[in-house]
Amino acid sequence: MAIEPAVVSPATLAEAYAIAARGAHRPVAGGTDLLVQITGGIGPPPDRVLDLWRLDELRGISVRDGALELGALTTFSEIRASVACREDAPALVEAAATIGAAQIQNRGTLGGNVMNASPAGDTLPVLLALDAELVVGGETGERTIPAAAFWPAYRRTAIRPDELLVRIRLPLVADRRQRFRKVGTRRAQAISKVVIALAWRGDPGSGTWREVRVALGSVAATPIRAAAAEAALEGERPTESTAERAVAALVGELRPIDDVRSTAAYRREVAGRVLRRLVRDEGRW
Amino acid sequence: MSYHLTVNGTATEVAVPGMRRLLDVLREDLGLTGSKEGCGEGECGACTVLIDGAVAVSCLVPVCQVDAAVITTVEGLATPTTGLSSLQQAFLETGGAQCGICTPGMLLSGQAFLDSGAEPTDDAIREAIAGNLCRCTGYTKIVEAVALAAGRRDETGA
Amino acid sequence: MTIAARPGRAVGAPLRREGPAKLTGTALYTDDLVFPGGWYGTTIRSTEPRARLVAIDLDPAFDWSRVAVVTADDIPGDNVVASIAADQPILVPVGGEIRHQAEPVALLAAADRETLREARLRVRLRTEALPPVFDPLASTVEFARYDLAKGDVDAGLASADLVVQGTYRVGHQEQLYIENNAMIAVPRAGGGVIVHGSLQCPYYVHKALKRGLRIGSEQAQVVQAETGGGFGGKEEYPSMIGLHAALLALRTQRPVRMIYDRHEDLAATTKRHPAIVTHRTGVMRDGRVVAQDIDLVLDGGAYTTLTPVVLSRATIHAGGPYDIPNVRIRGRAVMTNTPPNGAFRGFGAPQSEFAAETQLNRVAEAIGMSPLDVRRRNVYRLGGITPTQQVLRGGVAGEEVLERAAEASEFDRVRVRTAESRGRRSPRDRTARGIGLALAWHGAGFTGSGEAKMGSVVSVELSGDGVVRILTASTEMGQGTKTIFPQLVAAELGLPIEAVEMAPQDTALVPDSGPTVASRTAMVVGGMTIQAARRLREAVEGRTGRPFATSYRDDAADHGATRIDQAFEPYPGVGFDDATYTGDAYPAFGWAAAVAEVEVDLDTFEVAVRSIVAVDDVGRVIHPVLCEGQVEGGTLQAVGYATIEEIKLLDGRYLNDRLQTYLIPTALDAPRIETILVESPFAGVPHGAKGVGELPMDVGAPAVVAAIHDATGAWIHDLPATPERIMAALVGIDPPGPPGISTVSPRRAADGDTER
């Protein structure tokens, strides 16, 4: 039997904020990361846990104010089943489908994935690619942090200890296309070796790509945007030569490591190959 | 703290720490040892139960999150009156259980699949049990068992 | 309920005997057993690959009165886990040498797990580091060595049209039974202990308890609980855990539970041996292999355990199922400062046959012959002579399994198609398909004189109250012992299977039938069970003058109980000379072929194994469903071995010590497996069975690797054939390090005291 820290399960968000304001509580959403850490003795266990599971205020998927909004407690199963997500965030739906298996998808949450801040977090590159806005709240009110600024360092987030993640906003962008690919350790219940999410606005006339986002997981200490690869694709059509420039740029800007799951050489090479494939699919060459 | 759960149709109250894993509550506080611990990190699926009809790994669920929930474990599948469930019977006939340690969790994933009414294609069944590791069978006869039970469900409308 | 069995399958075969208990959650595995007043035990382990143990410090600020502490000084008997050699201690003594990471040093027990967890943190091991050896080729300590020779290999190589050379490496593989190792020891009223546990071999644990605790046979009682998989992984390590639990139980005079979690099970218990195999093969243009020169090195890890026997099997199987006139096989097993390796389904043969089959495929490629034809040309036939000079006198089915596999998979036709698509490949293609073939033999039962020395006994009794009961130490761990033994006895006695009971696997009740290993249960123990039943039938029918089935109850009433103890009787005409290592290495061989079809992602080099046709000659099929289940399960373990199962080590410590990092195939990774059972019986046993457990493990990996080659053109020499290795072979990028060999952390390397 594992260590059993004290836990408090507030019924309202206001109560939860008050508890968070007192500090020293580790929030838990679906538990699929925290319980692994406690049982496995991975890092020091929390003294106190703030259970968010009863906070229905943090649930629900809706389109509001020009954005697809997902409550922090939205589970991966809910994302997979959501028509709104399939329409406006297909890459997120694909990512959700690659996380664990049904047992994990029924409990694991988007907010938990964001807050666990793993460089291998499968949805995080999607959030980066879709310019997600992470709305955090506390007793002093809400504020919005862009995904690009949310994971400043290895397993760190930009949230303050007295704040909770409330919802994730994905601004709706006309003519935006998105692609996702996870290269994992096996075909189900895999942890990623490389995750790549790609988003762009296609110009219907010229076929050029605008507002290109290339985001990756498991290739650095945090989920990252690949600025050089984005620049190589920006304003270009998805041709073979553009793809080659983007791949060269990407391979040059990644700093992956060797670990128990894969090698730096593999991650770098495969990230480039997957990007080339995604561009090739769009360019149909 | 005290939590109220309905386990296999029986309303139950447990007074335990809220961060106790549902698996420990089932096995140690309620004596329902049919759910097994194979890894303690949600990878093997041997502790799979249904929470309000949905599969979950009970090693990753703190009991504070299942207050007022309806839990089904392997002990809740067969009944004294009707005997083995259709899925259990199918496992027995096809050889879907070998060492038996993954079987309780596998049965619950299979049951959730049957309850979903999804078409029992090979791929769909495999995806439904992808969160349950089995080291004995190569999964062949487990997939057969779920398909057999689904076929009987569709024949009888049960 | 009636059973709608498909034609040709389970018609008439009984349902798994303990199936209903397993399906309803009422089967009791070790951790399900409740012993009131029991304490929890835990093991303090080394955190270095090699060191002198200077002291075990207990924090004086901690209240140790609530905790039982056991060290080597508290061991009443020999501080040795009884096995082939006497080198592995139960606990490393102060002043002794720690030889590997996660080696047991001390034991703790407490009434609750919270206290135990605190206590663990208050134990410090003081050590002096010693230089470890990780590279088996650099090791100077040899556990065993076998040299086999047939013909004149140098002359054979000289006469060959072509000589092909290759080196193959395989890493560790974890058995990964889903139930972790678990033992509970309970002090016995009359002295000694009862150990309940998850185990394959009750009498191995029994022997270890007697020696380590210095107690008599009666005082050491071992009871198998329901066992959630073994695959060799519960052959020897339960002796260690049983001793640990027993030492704590005797200290506390309470039941003590030693239930490993997955992390401890992965970090500390035995794995499949890594191996390095080098082949030089001489071949003629017409496909005749004329010489094999094979050098095999197994990494035994830190202690002898079962390594010499694993090496023996690896060596004898190293040439593959081929009748080659000139053969030299040199096998040795060495020590490294890594956790000891041990038994795992196949027991050395999967390692050496992966190398043999991949080498043969490369030979075939070199002479432009198909993999199927080169096997047709060289496979053993009746009368073939093996490298131990064994003449194959019966049950030789290599050709048959090969042809059946080729036919069922349409090997030639598919291979033409994959070759065409390989020729037309463009950067547009996302995936590539390939097909691969492998053939293997597997010696049935113990190697050499092992069975004769074991002196196994099985009993069948007719009790005074008219119940027929089988008494055997052969365990059920999912493979079907509890179903097939009653089936065999019922058939012999003309009874319905329900009328035959199996006694529990409890050393106080059943004789020593030998360990449940080496695919010997169905063949050897099953054969003895039939013999015993036959003698029982003759005794009863002799007295009653009527058929057993209609007279045994009367006989029991009139005559009382009859018990037949059947000892193993050496098979006629089977002999082996240990001194020269020649003769009949096995009473019979099983034969297996597999054809794998794979799809390789050309961007990521991920391999999806789509299908496997597995053809296995098991002698006689006793129970088709259970037998197929063995083939399917073994095949998937082989697919895992081929593709994703790898352990990386740092400073001799396993890095893949959780299920998030040690991966086995899920249902979505598993291929569609088509099983074809072939029956080419062994004449030495009444039922002809040759065993099935290990056979499929030998062929899966080389078939998959051959299919990867067919898809991509790359030969992968190291297992597993991960995307990283395939990419390295195809793109020419840094390959990952060799499998199975520990890397050294920068700190250790900087100390300059690592490798000598």
PDB file of N, CA and C in Angstrom, chain A residues 39-41, chain B residues 37-40, chain C residues 177 180-182 258-269 657:
ATOM      1  N   THR A  39       3.017   6.063  -5.866  1.00  0.00           N
ATOM      2  CA  THR A  39       3.236   4.623  -5.715  1.00  0.00           C
ATOM      3  C   THR A  39       4.670   4.247  -6.071  1.00  0.00           C
ATOM      4  N   GLY A  40       5.181   4.853  -7.112  1.00  0.00           N
ATOM      5  CA  GLY A  40       6.514   4.496  -7.578  1.00  0.00           C
ATOM      6  C   GLY A  40       7.632   5.193  -6.823  1.00  0.00           C
ATOM      7  N   GLY A  41       7.265   6.048  -5.875  1.00  0.00           N
ATOM      8  CA  GLY A  41       8.307   6.760  -5.134  1.00  0.00           C
ATOM      9  C   GLY A  41       9.149   7.637  -6.050  1.00  0.00           C
TER      10      GLY A  41
ATOM     11  N   GLU B  37      -3.007  -6.476  -8.623  1.00  0.00           N
ATOM     12  CA  GLU B  37      -2.022  -5.418  -8.844  1.00  0.00           C
ATOM     13  C   GLU B  37      -0.837  -5.998  -9.605  1.00  0.00           C
ATOM     14  N   GLY B  38      -0.611  -5.494 -10.809  1.00  0.00           N
ATOM     15  CA  GLY B  38       0.513  -6.002 -11.587  1.00  0.00           C
ATOM     16  C   GLY B  38       1.642  -5.011 -11.731  1.00  0.00           C
ATOM     17  N   CYS B  39       1.344  -3.719 -11.531  1.00  0.00           N
ATOM     18  CA  CYS B  39       2.411  -2.746 -11.748  1.00  0.00           C
ATOM     19  C   CYS B  39       2.281  -1.497 -10.903  1.00  0.00           C
ATOM     20  N   GLY B  40       1.084  -1.166 -10.457  1.00  0.00           N
ATOM     21  CA  GLY B  40       0.906   0.015  -9.629  1.00  0.00           C
ATOM     22  C   GLY B  40       1.074   1.321 -10.383  1.00  0.00           C
TER      23      GLY B  40
ATOM     24  N   TYR C 177       5.778 -12.246 -16.357  1.00  0.00           N
ATOM     25  CA  TYR C 177       4.522 -12.733 -15.778  1.00  0.00           C
ATOM     26  C   TYR C 177       3.815 -11.517 -15.208  1.00  0.00           C
ATOM     27  N   ASN C 180       3.627 -10.500 -10.050  1.00  0.00           N
ATOM     28  CA  ASN C 180       5.005 -10.407  -9.572  1.00  0.00           C
ATOM     29  C   ASN C 180       5.323 -11.566  -8.629  1.00  0.00           C
ATOM     30  N   ASN C 181       6.612 -11.757  -8.401  1.00  0.00           N
ATOM     31  CA  ASN C 181       7.033 -12.768  -7.441  1.00  0.00           C
ATOM     32  C   ASN C 181       6.457 -12.459  -6.070  1.00  0.00           C
ATOM     33  N   ALA C 182       6.061 -13.504  -5.369  1.00  0.00           N
ATOM     34  CA  ALA C 182       5.433 -13.307  -4.065  1.00  0.00           C
ATOM     35  C   ALA C 182       5.549 -14.591  -3.245  1.00  0.00           C
ATOM     36  N   MET C 258       6.259 -11.525   1.668  1.00  0.00           N
ATOM     37  CA  MET C 258       7.246 -10.874   0.788  1.00  0.00           C
ATOM     38  C   MET C 258       6.584 -10.788  -0.583  1.00  0.00           C
ATOM     39  N   ILE C 259       5.948  -9.678  -0.834  1.00  0.00           N
ATOM     40  CA  ILE C 259       5.220  -9.485  -2.096  1.00  0.00           C
ATOM     41  C   ILE C 259       5.984  -8.426  -2.880  1.00  0.00           C
ATOM     42  N   TYR C 260       6.640  -8.839  -3.950  1.00  0.00           N
ATOM     43  CA  TYR C 260       7.403  -7.867  -4.725  1.00  0.00           C
ATOM     44  C   TYR C 260       6.465  -6.953  -5.500  1.00  0.00           C
ATOM     45  N   ASP C 261       6.852  -5.679  -5.585  1.00  0.00           N
ATOM     46  CA  ASP C 261       6.151  -4.837  -6.544  1.00  0.00           C
ATOM     47  C   ASP C 261       6.890  -4.947  -7.885  1.00  0.00           C
ATOM     48  N   ARG C 262       6.308  -4.357  -8.908  1.00  0.00           N
ATOM     49  CA  ARG C 262       6.882  -4.569 -10.245  1.00  0.00           C
ATOM     50  C   ARG C 262       8.298  -4.024 -10.339  1.00  0.00           C
ATOM     51  N   HIS C 263       8.517  -2.915  -9.676  1.00  0.00           N
ATOM     52  CA  HIS C 263       9.851  -2.324  -9.742  1.00  0.00           C
ATOM     53  C   HIS C 263      10.903  -3.287  -9.179  1.00  0.00           C
ATOM     54  N   GLU C 264      10.621  -3.843  -8.024  1.00  0.00           N
ATOM     55  CA  GLU C 264      11.592  -4.753  -7.408  1.00  0.00           C
ATOM     56  C   GLU C 264      11.738  -6.025  -8.246  1.00  0.00           C
ATOM     57  N   ASP C 265      10.623  -6.499  -8.761  1.00  0.00           N
ATOM     58  CA  ASP C 265      10.677  -7.715  -9.568  1.00  0.00           C
ATOM     59  C   ASP C 265      11.544  -7.507 -10.811  1.00  0.00           C
ATOM     60  N   LEU C 266      11.369  -6.354 -11.441  1.00  0.00           N
ATOM     61  CA  LEU C 266      12.166  -6.075 -12.640  1.00  0.00           C
ATOM     62  C   LEU C 266      13.632  -5.831 -12.283  1.00  0.00           C
ATOM     63  N   ALA C 267      13.862  -5.127 -11.181  1.00  0.00           N
ATOM     64  CA  ALA C 267      15.224  -4.719 -10.840  1.00  0.00           C
ATOM     65  C   ALA C 267      16.078  -5.883 -10.370  1.00  0.00           C
ATOM     66  N   ALA C 268      15.445  -6.871  -9.727  1.00  0.00           N
ATOM     67  CA  ALA C 268      16.245  -7.855  -8.987  1.00  0.00           C
ATOM     68  C   ALA C 268      16.171  -9.278  -9.514  1.00  0.00           C
ATOM     69  N   THR C 269      15.102  -9.656 -10.183  1.00  0.00           N
ATOM     70  CA  THR C 269      14.973 -11.082 -10.497  1.00  0.00           C
ATOM     71  C   THR C 269      15.576 -11.404 -11.858  1.00  0.00           C
ATOM     72  N   ASP C 657      13.154  -0.504 -15.335  1.00  0.00           N
ATOM     73  CA  ASP C 657      12.733  -1.240 -14.143  1.00  0.00           C
ATOM     74  C   ASP C 657      11.308  -0.883 -13.737  1.00  0.00           C
TER      75      ASP C 657
END
